[in-house]
Coordinates of C-alpha atoms in Angstrom, one line a residue:
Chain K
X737 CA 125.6 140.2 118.3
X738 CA 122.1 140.4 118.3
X739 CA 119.9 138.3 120.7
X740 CA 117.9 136.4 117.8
X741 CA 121.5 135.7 116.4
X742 CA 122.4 134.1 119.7
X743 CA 119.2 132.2 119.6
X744 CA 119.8 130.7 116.4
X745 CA 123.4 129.7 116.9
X746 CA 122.3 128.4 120.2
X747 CA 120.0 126.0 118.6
X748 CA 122.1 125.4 115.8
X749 CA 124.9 123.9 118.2
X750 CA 122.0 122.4 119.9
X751 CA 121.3 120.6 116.8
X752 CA 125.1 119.9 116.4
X753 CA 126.0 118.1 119.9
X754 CA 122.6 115.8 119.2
X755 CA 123.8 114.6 116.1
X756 CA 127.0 114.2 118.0
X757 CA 125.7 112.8 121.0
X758 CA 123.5 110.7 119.5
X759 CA 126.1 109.2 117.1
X760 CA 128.8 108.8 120.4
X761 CA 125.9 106.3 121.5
X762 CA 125.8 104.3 118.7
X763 CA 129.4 103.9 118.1
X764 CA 129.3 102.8 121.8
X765 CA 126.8 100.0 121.0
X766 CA 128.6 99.3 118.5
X767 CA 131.8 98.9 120.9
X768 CA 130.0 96.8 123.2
X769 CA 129.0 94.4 120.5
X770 CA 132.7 94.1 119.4
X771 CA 133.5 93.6 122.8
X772 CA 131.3 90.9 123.6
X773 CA 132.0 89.3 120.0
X774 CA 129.0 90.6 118.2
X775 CA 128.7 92.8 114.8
X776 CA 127.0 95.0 116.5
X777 CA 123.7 97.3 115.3
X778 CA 124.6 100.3 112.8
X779 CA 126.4 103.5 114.3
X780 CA 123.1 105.2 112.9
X781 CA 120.6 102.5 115.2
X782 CA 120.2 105.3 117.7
X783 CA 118.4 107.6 114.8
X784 CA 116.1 104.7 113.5
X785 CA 115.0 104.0 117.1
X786 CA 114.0 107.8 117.7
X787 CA 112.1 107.4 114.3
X788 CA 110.3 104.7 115.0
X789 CA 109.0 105.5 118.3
X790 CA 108.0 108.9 117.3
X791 CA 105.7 107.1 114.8
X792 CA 103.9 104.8 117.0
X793 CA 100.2 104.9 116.1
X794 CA 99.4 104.6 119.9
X795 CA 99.9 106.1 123.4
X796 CA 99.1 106.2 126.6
X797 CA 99.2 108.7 129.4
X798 CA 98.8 108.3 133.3
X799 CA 98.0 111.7 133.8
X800 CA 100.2 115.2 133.8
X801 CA 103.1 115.0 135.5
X802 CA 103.7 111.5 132.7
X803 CA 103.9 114.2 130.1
X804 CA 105.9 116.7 132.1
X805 CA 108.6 113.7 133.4
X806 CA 110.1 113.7 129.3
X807 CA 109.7 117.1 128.7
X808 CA 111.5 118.4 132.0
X809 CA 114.2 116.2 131.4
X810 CA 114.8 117.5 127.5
X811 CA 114.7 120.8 129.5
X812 CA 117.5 119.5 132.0
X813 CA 119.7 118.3 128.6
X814 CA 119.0 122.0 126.8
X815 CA 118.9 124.2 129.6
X816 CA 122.5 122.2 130.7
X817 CA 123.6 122.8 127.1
X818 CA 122.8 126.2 126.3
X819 CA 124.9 127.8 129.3
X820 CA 128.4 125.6 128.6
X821 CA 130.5 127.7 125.9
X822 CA 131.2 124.8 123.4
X823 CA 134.1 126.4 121.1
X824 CA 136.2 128.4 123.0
X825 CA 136.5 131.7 120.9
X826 CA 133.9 130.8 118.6
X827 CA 131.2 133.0 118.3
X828 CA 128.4 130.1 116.9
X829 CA 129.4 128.2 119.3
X830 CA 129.8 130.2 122.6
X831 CA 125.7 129.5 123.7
X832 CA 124.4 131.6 126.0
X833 CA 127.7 131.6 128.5
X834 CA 127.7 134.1 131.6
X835 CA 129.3 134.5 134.6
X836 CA 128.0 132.5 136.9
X837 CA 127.4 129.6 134.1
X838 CA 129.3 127.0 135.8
X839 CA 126.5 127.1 139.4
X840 CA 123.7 127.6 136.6
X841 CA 124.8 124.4 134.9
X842 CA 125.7 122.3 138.1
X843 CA 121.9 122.9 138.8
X844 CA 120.5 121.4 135.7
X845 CA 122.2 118.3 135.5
X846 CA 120.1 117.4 138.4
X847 CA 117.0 119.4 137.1
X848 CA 116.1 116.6 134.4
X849 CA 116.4 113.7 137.0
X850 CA 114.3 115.4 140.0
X851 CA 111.4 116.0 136.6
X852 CA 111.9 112.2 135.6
X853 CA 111.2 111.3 139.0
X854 CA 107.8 112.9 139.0
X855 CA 106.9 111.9 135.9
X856 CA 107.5 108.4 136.3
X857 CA 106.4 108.0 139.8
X858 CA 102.9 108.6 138.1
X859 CA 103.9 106.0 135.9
X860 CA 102.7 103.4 138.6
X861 CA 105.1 100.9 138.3
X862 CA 107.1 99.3 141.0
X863 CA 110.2 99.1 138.6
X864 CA 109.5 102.6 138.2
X865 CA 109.8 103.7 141.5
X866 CA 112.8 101.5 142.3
X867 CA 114.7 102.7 139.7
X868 CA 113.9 106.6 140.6
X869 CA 115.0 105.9 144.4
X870 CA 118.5 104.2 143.0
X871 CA 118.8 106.9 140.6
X872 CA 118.2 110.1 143.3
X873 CA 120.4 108.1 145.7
X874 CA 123.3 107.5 143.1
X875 CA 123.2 111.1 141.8
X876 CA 123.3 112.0 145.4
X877 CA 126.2 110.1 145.9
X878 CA 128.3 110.9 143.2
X879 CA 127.5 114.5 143.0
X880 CA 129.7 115.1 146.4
X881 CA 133.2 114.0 144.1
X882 CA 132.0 116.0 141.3
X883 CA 130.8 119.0 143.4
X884 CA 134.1 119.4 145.6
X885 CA 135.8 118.9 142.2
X886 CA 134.2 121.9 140.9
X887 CA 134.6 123.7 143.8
X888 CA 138.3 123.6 143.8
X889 CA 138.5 124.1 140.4
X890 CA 136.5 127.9 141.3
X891 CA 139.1 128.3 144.0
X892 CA 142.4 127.6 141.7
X893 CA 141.2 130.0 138.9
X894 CA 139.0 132.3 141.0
X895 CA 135.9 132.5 139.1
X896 CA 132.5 130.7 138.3
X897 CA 132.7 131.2 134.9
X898 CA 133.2 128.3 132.1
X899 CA 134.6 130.5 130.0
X900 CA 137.3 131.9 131.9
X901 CA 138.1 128.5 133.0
X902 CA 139.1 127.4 129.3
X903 CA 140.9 130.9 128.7
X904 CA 143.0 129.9 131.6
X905 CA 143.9 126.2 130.1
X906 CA 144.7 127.5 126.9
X907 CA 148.6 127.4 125.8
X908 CA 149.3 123.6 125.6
X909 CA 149.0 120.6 127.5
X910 CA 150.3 121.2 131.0
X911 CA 148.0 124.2 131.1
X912 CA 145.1 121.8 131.1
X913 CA 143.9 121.0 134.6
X914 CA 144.5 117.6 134.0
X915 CA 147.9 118.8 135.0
X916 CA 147.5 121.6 137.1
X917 CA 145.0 119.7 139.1
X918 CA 145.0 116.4 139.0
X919 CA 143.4 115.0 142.4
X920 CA 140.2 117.4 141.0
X921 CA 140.3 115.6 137.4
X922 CA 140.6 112.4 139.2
X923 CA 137.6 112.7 141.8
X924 CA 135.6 113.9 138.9
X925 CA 136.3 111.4 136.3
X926 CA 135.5 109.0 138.9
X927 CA 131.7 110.9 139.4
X928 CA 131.7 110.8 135.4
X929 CA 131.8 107.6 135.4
X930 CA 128.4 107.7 137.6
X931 CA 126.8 110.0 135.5
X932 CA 127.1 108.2 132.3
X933 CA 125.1 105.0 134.3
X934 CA 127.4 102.6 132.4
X935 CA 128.4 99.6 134.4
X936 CA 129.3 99.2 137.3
X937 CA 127.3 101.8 138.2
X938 CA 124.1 101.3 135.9
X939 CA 121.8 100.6 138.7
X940 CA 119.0 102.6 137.6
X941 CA 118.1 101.6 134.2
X942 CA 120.0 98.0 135.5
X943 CA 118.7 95.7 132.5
X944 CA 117.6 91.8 133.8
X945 CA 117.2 93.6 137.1
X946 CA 114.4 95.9 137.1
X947 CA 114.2 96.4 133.8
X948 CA 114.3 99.7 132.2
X949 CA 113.7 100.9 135.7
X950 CA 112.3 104.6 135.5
X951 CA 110.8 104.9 131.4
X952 CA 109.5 101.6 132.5
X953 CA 105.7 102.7 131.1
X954 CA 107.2 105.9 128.8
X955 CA 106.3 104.5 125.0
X956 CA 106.0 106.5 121.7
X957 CA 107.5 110.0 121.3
X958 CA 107.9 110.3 125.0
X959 CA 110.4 107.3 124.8
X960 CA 111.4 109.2 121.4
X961 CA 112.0 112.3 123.6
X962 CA 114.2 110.3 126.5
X963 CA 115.8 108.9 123.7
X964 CA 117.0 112.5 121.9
X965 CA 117.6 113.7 125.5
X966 CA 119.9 111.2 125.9
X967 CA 121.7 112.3 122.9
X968 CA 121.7 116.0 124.0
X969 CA 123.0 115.2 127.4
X970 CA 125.3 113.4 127.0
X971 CA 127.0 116.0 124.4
X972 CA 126.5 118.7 127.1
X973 CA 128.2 116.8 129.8
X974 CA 131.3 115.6 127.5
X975 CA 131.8 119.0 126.5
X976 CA 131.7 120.7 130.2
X977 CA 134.1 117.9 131.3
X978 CA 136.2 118.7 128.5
X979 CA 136.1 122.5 129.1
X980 CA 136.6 122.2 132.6
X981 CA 139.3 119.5 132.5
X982 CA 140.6 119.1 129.6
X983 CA 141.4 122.4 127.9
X984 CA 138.3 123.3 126.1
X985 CA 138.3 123.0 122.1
X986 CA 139.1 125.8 119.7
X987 CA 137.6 124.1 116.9
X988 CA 134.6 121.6 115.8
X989 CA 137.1 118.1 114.9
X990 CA 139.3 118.7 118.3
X991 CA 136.0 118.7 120.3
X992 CA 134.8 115.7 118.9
X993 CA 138.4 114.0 119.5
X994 CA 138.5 114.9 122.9
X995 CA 134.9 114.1 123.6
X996 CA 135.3 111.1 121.9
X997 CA 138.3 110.3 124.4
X998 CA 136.1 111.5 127.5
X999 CA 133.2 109.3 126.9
X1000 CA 135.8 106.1 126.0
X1001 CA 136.9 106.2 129.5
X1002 CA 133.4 105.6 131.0
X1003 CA 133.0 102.9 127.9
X1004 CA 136.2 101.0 128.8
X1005 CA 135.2 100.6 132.2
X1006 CA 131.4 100.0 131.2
X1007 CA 132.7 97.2 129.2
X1008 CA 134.8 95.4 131.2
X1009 CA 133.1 95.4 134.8
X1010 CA 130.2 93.9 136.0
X1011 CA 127.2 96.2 137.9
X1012 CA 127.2 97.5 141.0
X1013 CA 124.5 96.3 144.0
X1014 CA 122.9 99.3 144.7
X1015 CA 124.3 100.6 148.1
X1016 CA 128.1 99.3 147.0
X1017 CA 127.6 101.7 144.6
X1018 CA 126.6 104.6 146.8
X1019 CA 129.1 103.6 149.3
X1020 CA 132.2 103.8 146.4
X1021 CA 131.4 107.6 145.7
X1022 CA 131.2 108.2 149.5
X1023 CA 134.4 106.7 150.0
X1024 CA 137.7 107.2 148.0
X1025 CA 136.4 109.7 144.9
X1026 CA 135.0 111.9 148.0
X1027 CA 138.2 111.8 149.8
X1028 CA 140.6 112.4 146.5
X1029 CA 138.0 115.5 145.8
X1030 CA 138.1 116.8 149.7
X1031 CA 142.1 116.7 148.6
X1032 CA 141.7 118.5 146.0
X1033 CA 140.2 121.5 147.3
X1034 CA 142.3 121.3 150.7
X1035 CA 145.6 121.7 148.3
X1036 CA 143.8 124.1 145.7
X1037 CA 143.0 126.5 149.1
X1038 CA 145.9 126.3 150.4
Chain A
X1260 CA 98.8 88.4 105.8
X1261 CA 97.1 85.5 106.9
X1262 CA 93.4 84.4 104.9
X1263 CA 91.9 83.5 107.8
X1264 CA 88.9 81.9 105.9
X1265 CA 91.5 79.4 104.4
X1266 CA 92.9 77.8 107.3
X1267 CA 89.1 78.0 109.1
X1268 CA 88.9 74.1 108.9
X1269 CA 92.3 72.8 109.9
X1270 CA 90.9 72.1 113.3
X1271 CA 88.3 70.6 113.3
X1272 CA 88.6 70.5 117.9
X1273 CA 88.5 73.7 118.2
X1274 CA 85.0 74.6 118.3
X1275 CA 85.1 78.4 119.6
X1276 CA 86.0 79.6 116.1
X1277 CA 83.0 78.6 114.4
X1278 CA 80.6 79.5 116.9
X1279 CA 81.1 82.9 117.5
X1280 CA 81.0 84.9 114.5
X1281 CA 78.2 86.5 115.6
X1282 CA 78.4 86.9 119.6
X1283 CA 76.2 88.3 122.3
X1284 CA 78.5 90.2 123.9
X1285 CA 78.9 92.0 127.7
X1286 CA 81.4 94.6 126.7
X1287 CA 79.9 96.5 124.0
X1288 CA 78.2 99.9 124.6
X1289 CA 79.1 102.1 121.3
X1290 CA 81.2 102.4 119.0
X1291 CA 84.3 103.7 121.4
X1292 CA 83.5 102.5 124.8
X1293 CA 84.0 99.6 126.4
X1294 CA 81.6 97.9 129.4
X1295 CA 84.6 96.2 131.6
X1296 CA 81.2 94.2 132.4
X1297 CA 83.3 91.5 134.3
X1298 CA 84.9 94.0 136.9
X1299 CA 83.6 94.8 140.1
X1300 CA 81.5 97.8 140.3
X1301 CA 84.3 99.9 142.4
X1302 CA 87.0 98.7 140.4
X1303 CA 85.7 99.9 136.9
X1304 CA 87.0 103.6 136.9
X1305 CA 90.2 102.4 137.8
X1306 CA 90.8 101.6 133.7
X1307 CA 90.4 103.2 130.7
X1308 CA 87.0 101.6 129.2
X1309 CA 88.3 102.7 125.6
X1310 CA 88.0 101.0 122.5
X1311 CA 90.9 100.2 120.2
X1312 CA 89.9 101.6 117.2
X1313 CA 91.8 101.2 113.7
X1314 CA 94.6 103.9 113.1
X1315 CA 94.9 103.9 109.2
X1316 CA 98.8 104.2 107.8
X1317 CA 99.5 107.4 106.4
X1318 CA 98.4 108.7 102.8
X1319 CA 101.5 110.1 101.8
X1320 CA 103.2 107.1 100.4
X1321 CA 106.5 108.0 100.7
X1322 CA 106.4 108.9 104.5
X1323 CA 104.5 105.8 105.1
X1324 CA 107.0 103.7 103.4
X1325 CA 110.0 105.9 105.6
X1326 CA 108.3 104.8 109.0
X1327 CA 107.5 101.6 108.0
X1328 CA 111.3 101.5 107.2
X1329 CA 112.0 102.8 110.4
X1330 CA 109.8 100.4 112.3
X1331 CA 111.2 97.5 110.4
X1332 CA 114.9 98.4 111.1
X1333 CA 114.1 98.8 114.6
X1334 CA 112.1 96.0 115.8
X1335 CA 112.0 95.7 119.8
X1336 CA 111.3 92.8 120.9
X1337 CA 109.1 91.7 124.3
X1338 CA 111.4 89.6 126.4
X1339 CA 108.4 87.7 127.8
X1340 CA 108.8 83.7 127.1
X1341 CA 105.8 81.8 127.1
X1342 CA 106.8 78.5 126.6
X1343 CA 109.7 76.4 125.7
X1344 CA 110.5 77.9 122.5
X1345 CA 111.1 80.9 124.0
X1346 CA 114.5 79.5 125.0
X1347 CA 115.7 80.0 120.9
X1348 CA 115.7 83.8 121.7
X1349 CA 118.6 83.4 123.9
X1350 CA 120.8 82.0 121.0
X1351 CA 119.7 84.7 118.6
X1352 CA 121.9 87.6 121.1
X1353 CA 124.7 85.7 121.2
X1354 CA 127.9 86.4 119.1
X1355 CA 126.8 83.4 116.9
X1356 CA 123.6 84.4 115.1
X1357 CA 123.6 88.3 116.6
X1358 CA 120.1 89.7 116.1
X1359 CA 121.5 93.6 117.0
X1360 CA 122.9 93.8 113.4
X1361 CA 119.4 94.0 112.2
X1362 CA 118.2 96.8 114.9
X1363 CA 116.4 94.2 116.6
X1364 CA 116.8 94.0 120.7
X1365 CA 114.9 92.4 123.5
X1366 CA 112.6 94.4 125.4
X1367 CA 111.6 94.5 128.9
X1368 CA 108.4 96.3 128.9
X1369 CA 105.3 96.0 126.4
X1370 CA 104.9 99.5 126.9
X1371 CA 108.4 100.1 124.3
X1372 CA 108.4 96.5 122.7
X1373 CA 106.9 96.4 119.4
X1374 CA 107.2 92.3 118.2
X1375 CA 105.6 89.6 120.3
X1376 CA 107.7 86.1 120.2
X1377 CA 105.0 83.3 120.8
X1378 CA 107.4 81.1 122.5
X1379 CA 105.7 77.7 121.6
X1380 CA 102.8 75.7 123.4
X1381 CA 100.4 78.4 125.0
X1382 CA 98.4 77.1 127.8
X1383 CA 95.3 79.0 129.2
X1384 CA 97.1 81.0 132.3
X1385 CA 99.7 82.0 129.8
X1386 CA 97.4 83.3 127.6
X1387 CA 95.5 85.5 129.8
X1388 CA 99.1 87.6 130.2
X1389 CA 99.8 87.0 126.3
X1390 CA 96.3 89.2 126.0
X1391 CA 97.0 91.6 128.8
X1392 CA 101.1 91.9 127.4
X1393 CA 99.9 91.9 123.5
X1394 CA 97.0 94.9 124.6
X1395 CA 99.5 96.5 126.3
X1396 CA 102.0 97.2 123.4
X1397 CA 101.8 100.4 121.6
X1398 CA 101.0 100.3 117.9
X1399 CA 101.7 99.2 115.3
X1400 CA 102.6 95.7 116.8
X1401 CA 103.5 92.7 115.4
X1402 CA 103.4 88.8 116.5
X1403 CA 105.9 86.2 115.6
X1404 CA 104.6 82.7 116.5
X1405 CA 107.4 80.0 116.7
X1406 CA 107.0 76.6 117.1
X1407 CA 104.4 73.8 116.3
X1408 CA 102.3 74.3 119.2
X1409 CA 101.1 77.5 118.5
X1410 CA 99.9 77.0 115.0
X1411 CA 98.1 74.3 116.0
X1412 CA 98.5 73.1 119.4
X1413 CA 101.0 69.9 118.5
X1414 CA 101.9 68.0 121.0
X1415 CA 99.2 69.3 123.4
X1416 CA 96.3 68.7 121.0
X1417 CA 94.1 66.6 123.2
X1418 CA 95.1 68.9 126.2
X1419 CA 92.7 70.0 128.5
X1420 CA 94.7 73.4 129.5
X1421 CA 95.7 74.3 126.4
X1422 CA 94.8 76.7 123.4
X1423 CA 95.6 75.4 119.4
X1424 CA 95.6 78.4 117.4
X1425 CA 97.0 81.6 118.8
X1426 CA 95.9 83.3 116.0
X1427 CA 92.2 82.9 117.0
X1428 CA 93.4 85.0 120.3
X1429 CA 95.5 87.4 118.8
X1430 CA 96.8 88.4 114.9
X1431 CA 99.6 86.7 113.9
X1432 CA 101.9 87.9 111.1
X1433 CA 104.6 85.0 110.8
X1434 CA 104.6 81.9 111.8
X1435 CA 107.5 79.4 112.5
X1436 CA 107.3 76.3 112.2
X1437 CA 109.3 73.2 114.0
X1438 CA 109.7 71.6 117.3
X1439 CA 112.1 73.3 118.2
X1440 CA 113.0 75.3 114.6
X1441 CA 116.8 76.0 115.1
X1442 CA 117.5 79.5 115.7
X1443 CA 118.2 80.3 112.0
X1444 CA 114.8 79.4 111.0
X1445 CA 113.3 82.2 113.8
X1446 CA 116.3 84.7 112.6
X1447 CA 114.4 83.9 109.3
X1448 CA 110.9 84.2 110.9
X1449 CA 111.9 87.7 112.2
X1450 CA 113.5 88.7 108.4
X1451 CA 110.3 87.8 107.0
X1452 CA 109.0 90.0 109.0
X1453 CA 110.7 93.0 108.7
X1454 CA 109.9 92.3 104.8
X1455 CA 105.9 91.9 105.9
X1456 CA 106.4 95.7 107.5
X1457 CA 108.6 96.9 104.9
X1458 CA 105.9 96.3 101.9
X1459 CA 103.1 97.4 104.6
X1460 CA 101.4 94.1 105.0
X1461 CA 101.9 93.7 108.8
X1462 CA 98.7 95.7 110.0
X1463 CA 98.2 92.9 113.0
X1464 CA 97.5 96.0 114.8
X1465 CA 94.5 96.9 113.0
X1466 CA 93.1 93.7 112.3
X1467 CA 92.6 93.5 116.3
X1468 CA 90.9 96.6 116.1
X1469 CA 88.5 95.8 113.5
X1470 CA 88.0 91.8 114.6
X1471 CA 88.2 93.0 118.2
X1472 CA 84.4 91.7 119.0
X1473 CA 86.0 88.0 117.3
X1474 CA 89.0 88.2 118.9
X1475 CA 87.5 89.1 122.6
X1476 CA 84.7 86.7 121.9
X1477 CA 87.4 83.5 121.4
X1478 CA 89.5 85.1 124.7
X1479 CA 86.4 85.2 127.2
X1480 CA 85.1 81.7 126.3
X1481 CA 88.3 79.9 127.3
X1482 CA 89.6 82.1 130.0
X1483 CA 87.0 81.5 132.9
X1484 CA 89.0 83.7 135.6
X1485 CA 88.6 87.7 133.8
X1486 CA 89.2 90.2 136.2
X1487 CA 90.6 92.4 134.0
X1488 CA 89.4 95.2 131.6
X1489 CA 87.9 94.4 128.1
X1490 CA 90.7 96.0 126.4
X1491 CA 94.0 96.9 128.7
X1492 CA 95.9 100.3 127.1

């Protein structure tokens, strides 16, 4: 396959886990309202509110790193896409998947969130920068589970590479790590849960606490590009977890069940628990998830 | 929209109206710049000395009426109460009346909000941060003014502290009426609304921009205490 072939299946399953991604979020707000009692927006909402801020008439800037903050987290959300293979065995779907993808990918999930913290420190606002010191400190915290995780999932299959991860969890369901490792599923379902911000662990964007925290003074298509990011990242990191844990998909409708499944975990808990104070929340990761993941890689190296 | 000449006489108190149609203003130095005339010397490169100028809609008529679409099905609105009727917001969330089925949701910031609630009564602290909050939001913008007080000032008429009309501070597009009106009638308010955007008659935003020497006039003659910038993006 030619390189501009590759380039245009990567952006066509870009386009493809946005829609996706974008859609997961607004059948989740549409959860939340059911949960709470409500009707609850349309599953579409998510869309219309890109739209619309895309079309504001105004804007305002605070200078260049504002405009960089957005744009280096949609690089965080693409560049953490393009590396995962989505489909295993699909060639419009296998991105651009090496063999060191996993340490590549690892690195841009925190890419976007050290670029957000830049940009909307120049935003000026206290909210602001409280809500990028929570965030950076959470993401510390709950990248140890998820890290150690990883690492003993390198050490049982010997390699760094996505790909030969899913090849290894193919042939039914107690091939899937979920079974083969299950202290490494558990610490890093736990760090998921983190990742996702959903309570009790939404400290940084904690609504009627600091409110919006970081995007705070992001308005217009910047907000319109947080918002697509969104969309995009989430996709990317449902579909690593689901290759890395959960036995990869071999076709489009299983990867949207078992994403689907993924991202209901992190809902369920989102919508049943209250938030978080901030250093309880650090302290959790640190604790239990750290010691179920340290676990994990003592057994997977010995 | 609001004919502003036909509701020019309902009070007959409030004198700033009438005598500034024609003002002799400290902020205006062309077309697209502001003076910021009332902030210290030091402080005046600290803000953007801009001028809001009027962004026309779109030509294409079809796009136009797709966005406008789009900005009615998705109204944010600023979580900022500024006075007792603000409190009929609350309802509106709940599982009882459940304002999320029409895209609308409370806001934090006016950076990302796009409708104003008037919350009632509006007394002349408030309305300093009404200005500042309303300047703030990003276009196109749209204010919903609930209760009697802020139509015309009702029970705080002969107050000393407090403003009448909102609408000679800042454009309204709807109005509410009642003391309190229940939430259904502000669920109504904000439905009218969405039809005011939807047919393209809720250009509040441009109407500032075009009025803004009336607008700025009626705000520095009853707020004494401006330290802040003639127009704050």
């Amino acid at each position: 396959m030619g390189i501009t072939t590759k380039i245009l299946y990567a952006f066509l399953s870009l386009g493809v886990v946005m829609v996706w991604g974008l859609t997961l979020n607004g059948i989740v707000r549409k959860i939340f309202a059911r949960v709470q009692g409500r009707i609850g927006p349309p599953v579409y909402q998510p869309f219309i509110d890109i739209k619309k801020s895309n079309a504001k008439r105004t804007g305002i800037t605070h200078g260049i790193m504002f405009y960089l903050g957005p744009v280096f987290r949609i690089a965080g959300g693409v560049g953490t896409y393009m590396f995962i293979p989505v489909i295993f065995g699909s060639e419009i779907f296998s991105n651009f998947s090496i063999s060191g993808d996993l340490l590549l990918v690892m690195y841009f999930i925190f890419f976007g969130q050290l670029g957000m913290a830049l940009g909307a420190g120049e935003g000026g606002h206290p909210y602001s920068a409280v809500g990028v010191s929570r965030g950076l400190a959470q993401m510390t915290a709950f990248e140890v589970p998820f890290a150690l995780s990883v690492i003993s999932l390198a050490i049982q299959h010997g390699t760094l590479n996505i790909t030969e991860i899913v090849a290894a969890q193919q042939g039914g369901i107690l091939s899937w790590t979920l079974f083969t490792n299950p202290l490494a599923v558990t610490a890093a379902m736990i760090s998921m849960l983190g990742m996702n911000m959903y309570n009790p662990f939404s400290i940084v964007i904690a609504p009627q606490e600091i409110p919006m925290g970081p995007p705070t003074e992001y308005q217009g298509s910047f907000l319109g590009l947080l918002a697509t990011n969104r969309g995009i990242f989430a996709g990317a990191k449902l579909v690593l977890f689901m290759n890395l844990y959960f036995g990869g998909a071999t076709s489009l409708p299983i990867l949207m069940w078992k994403t689907f499944a993924i991202y209901m975990f992190s809902v369920f808990i989102g919508a049943a628990f209250p938030r978080f104070k901030t250093e309880d929340s650090i302290k959790f990761f640190l604790k239990i998830p750290t010691a179920i993941g340290l676990l994990a890689l003592l057994i997977a190296y010995l | 929209m609001i004919d502003k000449d036909k509701y020019k006489d309902v009070n007959p108190v409030e004198e700033e109206v009438k005598t500034l149609e024609s003002p002799k203003n400290n902020w205006y130095v062309d077309e697209k710049t502001l003076a910021n005339a009332d902030l210290p010397e030091e402080e005046r490169e600290w803000f953007s000395d801009a001028r809001p100028q009027v962004v026309p809609p779109i030509r294409w008529t079809p796009m136009e009426k797709f966005l406008n679409w789009a900005r009615a099905k998705s109204l944010w609105i600023l979580a900022f109460g500024t006075g007792c009727g603000a409190i009929e917001l609350r309802p509106l969330l709940t599982a009882r009346y459940d304002i999320s089925r029409f895209g609308m949701a409370p806001r934090p910031t006016p950076r990302q909000a796009s409708v104003f609630m008037i919350g009632g009564y509006v007394s002349l602290k408030t309305l300093k941060r009404i200005v500042r909050s309303y300047e703030q939001m990003q276009g196109p913008k749209f204010v919903v003014a609930v209760c009697s007080c802020a139509i015309n000032g009702g029970m705080y008429w002969d107050s000393y502290n407090t403003i009448k009309r909102i609408d000679n501070y800042i454009p309204v597009d709807v109005y509410v009426t009642g003391c309190m009106p229940r939430p259904e009638a502000v669920l109504s308010g904000f439905q009218k609304l969405q039809q005011l955007i939807m047919d393209g008659k809720a250009e509040g935003q441009n109407l500032y921009a075009e009025k803004f020497d009336w607008y700025k006039a009626n705000q520095k003659k009853v707020i004494k205490d401006w330290n802040m910038p003639d127009y704050n993006w």
